[in-house]
PDB file of C-alpha atoms in Angstrom:
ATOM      1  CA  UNK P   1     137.472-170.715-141.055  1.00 44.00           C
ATOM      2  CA  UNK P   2     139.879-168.214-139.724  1.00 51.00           C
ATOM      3  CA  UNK P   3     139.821-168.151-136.006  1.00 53.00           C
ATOM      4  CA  UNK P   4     140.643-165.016-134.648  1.00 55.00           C
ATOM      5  CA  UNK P   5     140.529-165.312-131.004  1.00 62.00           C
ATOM      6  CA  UNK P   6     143.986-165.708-130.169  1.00 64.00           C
ATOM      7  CA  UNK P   7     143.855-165.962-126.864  1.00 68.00           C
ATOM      8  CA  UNK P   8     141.575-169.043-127.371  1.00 63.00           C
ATOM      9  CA  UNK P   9     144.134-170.503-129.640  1.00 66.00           C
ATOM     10  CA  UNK P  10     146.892-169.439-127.086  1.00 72.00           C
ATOM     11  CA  UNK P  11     144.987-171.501-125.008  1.00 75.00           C
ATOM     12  CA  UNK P  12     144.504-174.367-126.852  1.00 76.00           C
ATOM     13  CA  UNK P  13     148.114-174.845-127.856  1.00 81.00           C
ATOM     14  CA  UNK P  14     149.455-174.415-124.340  1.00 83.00           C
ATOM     15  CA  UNK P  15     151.520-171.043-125.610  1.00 85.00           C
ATOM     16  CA  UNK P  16     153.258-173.254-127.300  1.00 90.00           C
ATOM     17  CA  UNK P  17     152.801-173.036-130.951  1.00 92.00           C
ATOM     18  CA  UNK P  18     155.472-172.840-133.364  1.00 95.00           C
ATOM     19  CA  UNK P  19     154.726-173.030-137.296  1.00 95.00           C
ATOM     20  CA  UNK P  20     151.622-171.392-138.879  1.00 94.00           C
ATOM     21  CA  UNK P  21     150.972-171.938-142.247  1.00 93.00           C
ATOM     22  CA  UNK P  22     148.724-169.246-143.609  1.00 92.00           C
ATOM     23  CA  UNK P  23     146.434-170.137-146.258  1.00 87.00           C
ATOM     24  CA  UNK P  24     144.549-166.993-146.194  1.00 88.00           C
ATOM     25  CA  UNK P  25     147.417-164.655-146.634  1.00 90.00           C
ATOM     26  CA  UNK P  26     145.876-161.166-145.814  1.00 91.00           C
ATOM     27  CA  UNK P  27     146.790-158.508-143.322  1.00 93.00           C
ATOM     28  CA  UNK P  28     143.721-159.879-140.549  1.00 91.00           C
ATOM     29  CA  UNK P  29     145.259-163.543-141.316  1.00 91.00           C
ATOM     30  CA  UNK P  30     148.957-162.567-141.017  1.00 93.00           C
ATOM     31  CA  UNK P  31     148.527-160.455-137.584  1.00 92.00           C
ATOM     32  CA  UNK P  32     146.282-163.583-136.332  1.00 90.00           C
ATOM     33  CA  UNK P  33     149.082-166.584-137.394  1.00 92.00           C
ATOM     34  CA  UNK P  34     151.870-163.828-135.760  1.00 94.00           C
ATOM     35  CA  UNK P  35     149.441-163.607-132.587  1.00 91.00           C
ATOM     36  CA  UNK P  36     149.202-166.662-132.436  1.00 91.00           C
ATOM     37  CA  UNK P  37     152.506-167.944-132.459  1.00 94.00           C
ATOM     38  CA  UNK P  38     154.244-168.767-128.592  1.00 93.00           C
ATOM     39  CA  UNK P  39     156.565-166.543-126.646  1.00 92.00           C
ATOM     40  CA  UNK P  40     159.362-168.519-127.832  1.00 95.00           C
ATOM     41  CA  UNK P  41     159.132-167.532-131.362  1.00 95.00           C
ATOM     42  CA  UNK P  42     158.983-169.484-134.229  1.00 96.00           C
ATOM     43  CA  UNK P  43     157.770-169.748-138.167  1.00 97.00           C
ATOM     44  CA  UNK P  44     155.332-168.573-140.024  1.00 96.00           C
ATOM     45  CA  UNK P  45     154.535-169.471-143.748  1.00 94.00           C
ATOM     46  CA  UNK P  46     151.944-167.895-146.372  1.00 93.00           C
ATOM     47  CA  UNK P  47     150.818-169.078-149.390  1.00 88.00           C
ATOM     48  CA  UNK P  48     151.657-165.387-150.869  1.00 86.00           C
ATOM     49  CA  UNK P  49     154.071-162.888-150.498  1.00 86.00           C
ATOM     50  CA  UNK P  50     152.366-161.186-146.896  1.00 89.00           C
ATOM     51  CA  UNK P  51     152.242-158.028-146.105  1.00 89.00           C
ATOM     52  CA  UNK P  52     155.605-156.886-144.031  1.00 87.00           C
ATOM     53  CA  UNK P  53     153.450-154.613-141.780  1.00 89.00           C
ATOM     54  CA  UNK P  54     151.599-157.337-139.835  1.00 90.00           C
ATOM     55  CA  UNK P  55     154.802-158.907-139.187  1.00 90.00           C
ATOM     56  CA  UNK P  56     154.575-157.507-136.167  1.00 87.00           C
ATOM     57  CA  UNK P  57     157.209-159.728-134.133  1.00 94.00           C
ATOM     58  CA  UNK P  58     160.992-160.145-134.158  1.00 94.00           C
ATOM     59  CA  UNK P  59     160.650-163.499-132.984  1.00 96.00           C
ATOM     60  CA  UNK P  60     158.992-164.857-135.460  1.00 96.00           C
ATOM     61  CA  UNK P  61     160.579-165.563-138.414  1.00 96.00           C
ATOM     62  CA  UNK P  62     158.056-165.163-141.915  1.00 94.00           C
ATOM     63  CA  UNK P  63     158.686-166.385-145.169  1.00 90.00           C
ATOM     64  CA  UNK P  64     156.147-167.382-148.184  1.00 86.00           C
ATOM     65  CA  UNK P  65     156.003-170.951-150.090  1.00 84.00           C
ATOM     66  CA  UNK P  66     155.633-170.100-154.077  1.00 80.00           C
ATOM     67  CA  UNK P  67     154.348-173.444-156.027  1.00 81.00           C
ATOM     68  CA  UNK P  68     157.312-173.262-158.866  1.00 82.00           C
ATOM     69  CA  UNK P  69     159.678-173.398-156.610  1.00 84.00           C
ATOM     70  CA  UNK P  70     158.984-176.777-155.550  1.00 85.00           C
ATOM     71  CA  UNK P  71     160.416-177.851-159.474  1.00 87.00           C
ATOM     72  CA  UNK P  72     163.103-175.762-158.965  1.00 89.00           C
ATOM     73  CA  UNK P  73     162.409-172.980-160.540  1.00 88.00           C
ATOM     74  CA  UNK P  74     162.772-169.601-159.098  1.00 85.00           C
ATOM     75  CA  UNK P  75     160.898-165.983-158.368  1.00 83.00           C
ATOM     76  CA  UNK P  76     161.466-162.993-160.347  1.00 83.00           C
ATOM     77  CA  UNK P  77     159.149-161.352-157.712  1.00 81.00           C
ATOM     78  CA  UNK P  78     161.017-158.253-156.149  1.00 82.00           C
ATOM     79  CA  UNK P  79     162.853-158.414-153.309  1.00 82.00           C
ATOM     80  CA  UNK P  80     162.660-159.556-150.764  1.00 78.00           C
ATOM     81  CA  UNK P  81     160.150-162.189-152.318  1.00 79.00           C
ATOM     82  CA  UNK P  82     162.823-162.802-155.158  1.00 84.00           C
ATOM     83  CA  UNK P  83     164.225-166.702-155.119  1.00 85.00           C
ATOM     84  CA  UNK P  84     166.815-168.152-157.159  1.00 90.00           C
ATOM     85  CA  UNK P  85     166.680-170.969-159.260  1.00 92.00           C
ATOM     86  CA  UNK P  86     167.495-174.188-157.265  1.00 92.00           C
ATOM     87  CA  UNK P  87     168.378-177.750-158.727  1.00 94.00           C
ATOM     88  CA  UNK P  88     168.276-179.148-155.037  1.00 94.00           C
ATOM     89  CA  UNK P  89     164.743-178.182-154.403  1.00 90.00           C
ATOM     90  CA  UNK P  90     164.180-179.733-158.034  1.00 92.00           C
ATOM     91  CA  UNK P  91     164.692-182.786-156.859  1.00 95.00           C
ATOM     92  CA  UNK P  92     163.093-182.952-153.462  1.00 93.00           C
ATOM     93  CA  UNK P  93     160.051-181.606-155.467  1.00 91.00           C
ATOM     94  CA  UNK P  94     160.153-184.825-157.794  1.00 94.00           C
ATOM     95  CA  UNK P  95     160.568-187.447-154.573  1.00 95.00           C
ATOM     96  CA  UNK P  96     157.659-185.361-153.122  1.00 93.00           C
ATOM     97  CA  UNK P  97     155.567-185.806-155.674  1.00 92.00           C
ATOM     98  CA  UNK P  98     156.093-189.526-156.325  1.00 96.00           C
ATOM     99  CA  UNK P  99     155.065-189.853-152.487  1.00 96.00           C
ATOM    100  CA  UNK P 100     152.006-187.786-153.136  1.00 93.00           C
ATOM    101  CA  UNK P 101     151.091-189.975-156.540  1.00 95.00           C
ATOM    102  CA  UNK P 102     151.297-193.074-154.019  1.00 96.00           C
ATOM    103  CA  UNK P 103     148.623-191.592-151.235  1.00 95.00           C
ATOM    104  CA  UNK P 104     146.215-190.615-154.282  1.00 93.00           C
ATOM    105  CA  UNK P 105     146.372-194.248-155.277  1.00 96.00           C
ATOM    106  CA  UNK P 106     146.051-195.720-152.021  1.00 96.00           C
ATOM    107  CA  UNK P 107     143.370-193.248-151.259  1.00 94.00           C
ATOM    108  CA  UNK P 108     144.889-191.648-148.206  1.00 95.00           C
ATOM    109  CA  UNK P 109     145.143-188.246-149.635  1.00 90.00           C
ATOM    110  CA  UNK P 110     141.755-186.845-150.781  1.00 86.00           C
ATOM    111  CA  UNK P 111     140.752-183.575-152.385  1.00 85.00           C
ATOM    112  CA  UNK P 112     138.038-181.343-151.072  1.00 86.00           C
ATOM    113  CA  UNK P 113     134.245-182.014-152.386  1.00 91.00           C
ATOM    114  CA  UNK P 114     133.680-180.705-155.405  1.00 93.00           C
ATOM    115  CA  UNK P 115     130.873-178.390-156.461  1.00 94.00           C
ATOM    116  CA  UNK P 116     130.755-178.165-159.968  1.00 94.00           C
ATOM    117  CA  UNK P 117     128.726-175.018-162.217  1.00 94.00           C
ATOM    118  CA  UNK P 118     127.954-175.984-165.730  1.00 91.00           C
ATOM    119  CA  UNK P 119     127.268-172.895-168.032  1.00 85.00           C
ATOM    120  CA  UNK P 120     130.516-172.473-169.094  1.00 85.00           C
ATOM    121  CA  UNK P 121     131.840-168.896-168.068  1.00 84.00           C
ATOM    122  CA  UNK P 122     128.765-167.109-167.191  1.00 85.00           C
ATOM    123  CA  UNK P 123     129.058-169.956-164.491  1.00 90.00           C
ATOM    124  CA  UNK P 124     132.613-168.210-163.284  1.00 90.00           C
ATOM    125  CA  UNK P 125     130.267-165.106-162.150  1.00 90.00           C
ATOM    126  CA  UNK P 126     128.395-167.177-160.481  1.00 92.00           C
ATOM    127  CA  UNK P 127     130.691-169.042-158.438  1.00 91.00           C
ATOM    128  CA  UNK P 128     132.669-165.706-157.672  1.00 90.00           C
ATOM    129  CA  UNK P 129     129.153-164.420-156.011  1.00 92.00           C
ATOM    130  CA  UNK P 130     128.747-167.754-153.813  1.00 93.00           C
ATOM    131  CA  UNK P 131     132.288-166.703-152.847  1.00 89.00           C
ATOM    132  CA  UNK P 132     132.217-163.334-151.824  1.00 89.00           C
ATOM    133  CA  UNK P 133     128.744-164.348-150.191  1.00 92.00           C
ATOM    134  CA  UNK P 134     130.270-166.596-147.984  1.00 89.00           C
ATOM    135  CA  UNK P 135     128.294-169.565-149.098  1.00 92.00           C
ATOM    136  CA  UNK P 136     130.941-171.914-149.672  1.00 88.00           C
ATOM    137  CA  UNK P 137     133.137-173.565-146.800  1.00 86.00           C
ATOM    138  CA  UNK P 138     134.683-177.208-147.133  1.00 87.00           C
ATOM    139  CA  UNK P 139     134.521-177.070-151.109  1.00 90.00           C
ATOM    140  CA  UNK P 140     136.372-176.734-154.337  1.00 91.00           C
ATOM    141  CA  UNK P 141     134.391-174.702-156.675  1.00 92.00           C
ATOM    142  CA  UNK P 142     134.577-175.853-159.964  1.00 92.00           C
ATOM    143  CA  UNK P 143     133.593-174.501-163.536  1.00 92.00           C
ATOM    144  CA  UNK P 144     133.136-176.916-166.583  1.00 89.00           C
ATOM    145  CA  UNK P 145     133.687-174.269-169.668  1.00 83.00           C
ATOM    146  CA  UNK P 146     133.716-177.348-172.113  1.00 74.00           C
ATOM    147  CA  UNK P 147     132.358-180.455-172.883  1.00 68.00           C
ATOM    148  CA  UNK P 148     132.510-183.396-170.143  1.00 59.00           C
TER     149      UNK P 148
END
């Protein structure tokens, strides 16, 4: 859930809040996460290249987190979402993931519930409607196209 009121969350974080991490990644998400962010400035992350318009303060500094560059590979998106190829962030994405293997084992990291569709891919219309009715919060739609 997106909360929007930003002078609740201004509230609730004292002014004081420094990283946002935007899973959302829209223009309504990015101004909110930029809102949101203290008078001191600080950083704000998206999931997808945002939109440069609701990056509406200096003192906040935006960038985007692309999944392939955790193994090191790069972005051929265009600038300025372009990234080059980086053996460093190869490796940190191996330890990383070796940490992550050991909470799934342990138990202590958890996806979200799971609501599976049979019916193969007349199920992905399906799920795509429970979607863009709002009828899903806290799960992980998933369609089974083949055979269990």
């Amino acid at each position: 859930m997106l909360i929007t009121n930003v002078t609740y969350q201004k509230s609730y974080t004292k002014g004081n809040l420094k990283y946002a991490l935007d899973c959302i990644t829209n223009v309504e998400s990015t101004t909110v996460c930029y809102a949101a962010i203290g008078r001191a400035g600080g950083k704000y992350v998206s999931l997808e290249p945002f939109s440069e318009h609701a990056a509406t303060r200096k003192v906040v500094k935006g960038d985007w987190a692309h999944g392939p560059l955790i193994f090191g590979e790069g972005s051929t998106w265009p600038e300025p979402w372009a990234r080059p190829v980086s053996e460093e962030l190869g490796k940190f994405g191996e330890e990383l993931w070796q940490i992550v293997q050991k909470l799934v084992e342990e138990g202590k990291l958890r996806h979200h519930p799971l609501r599976v569709l049979d019916g193969g891919f007349d199920s992905v219309l399906e799920g795509l409607e429970l979607l863009r009715s709002k009828k899903v919060s806290g799960e992980k739609i998933v369609v089974r196209v083949g055979n269990p």
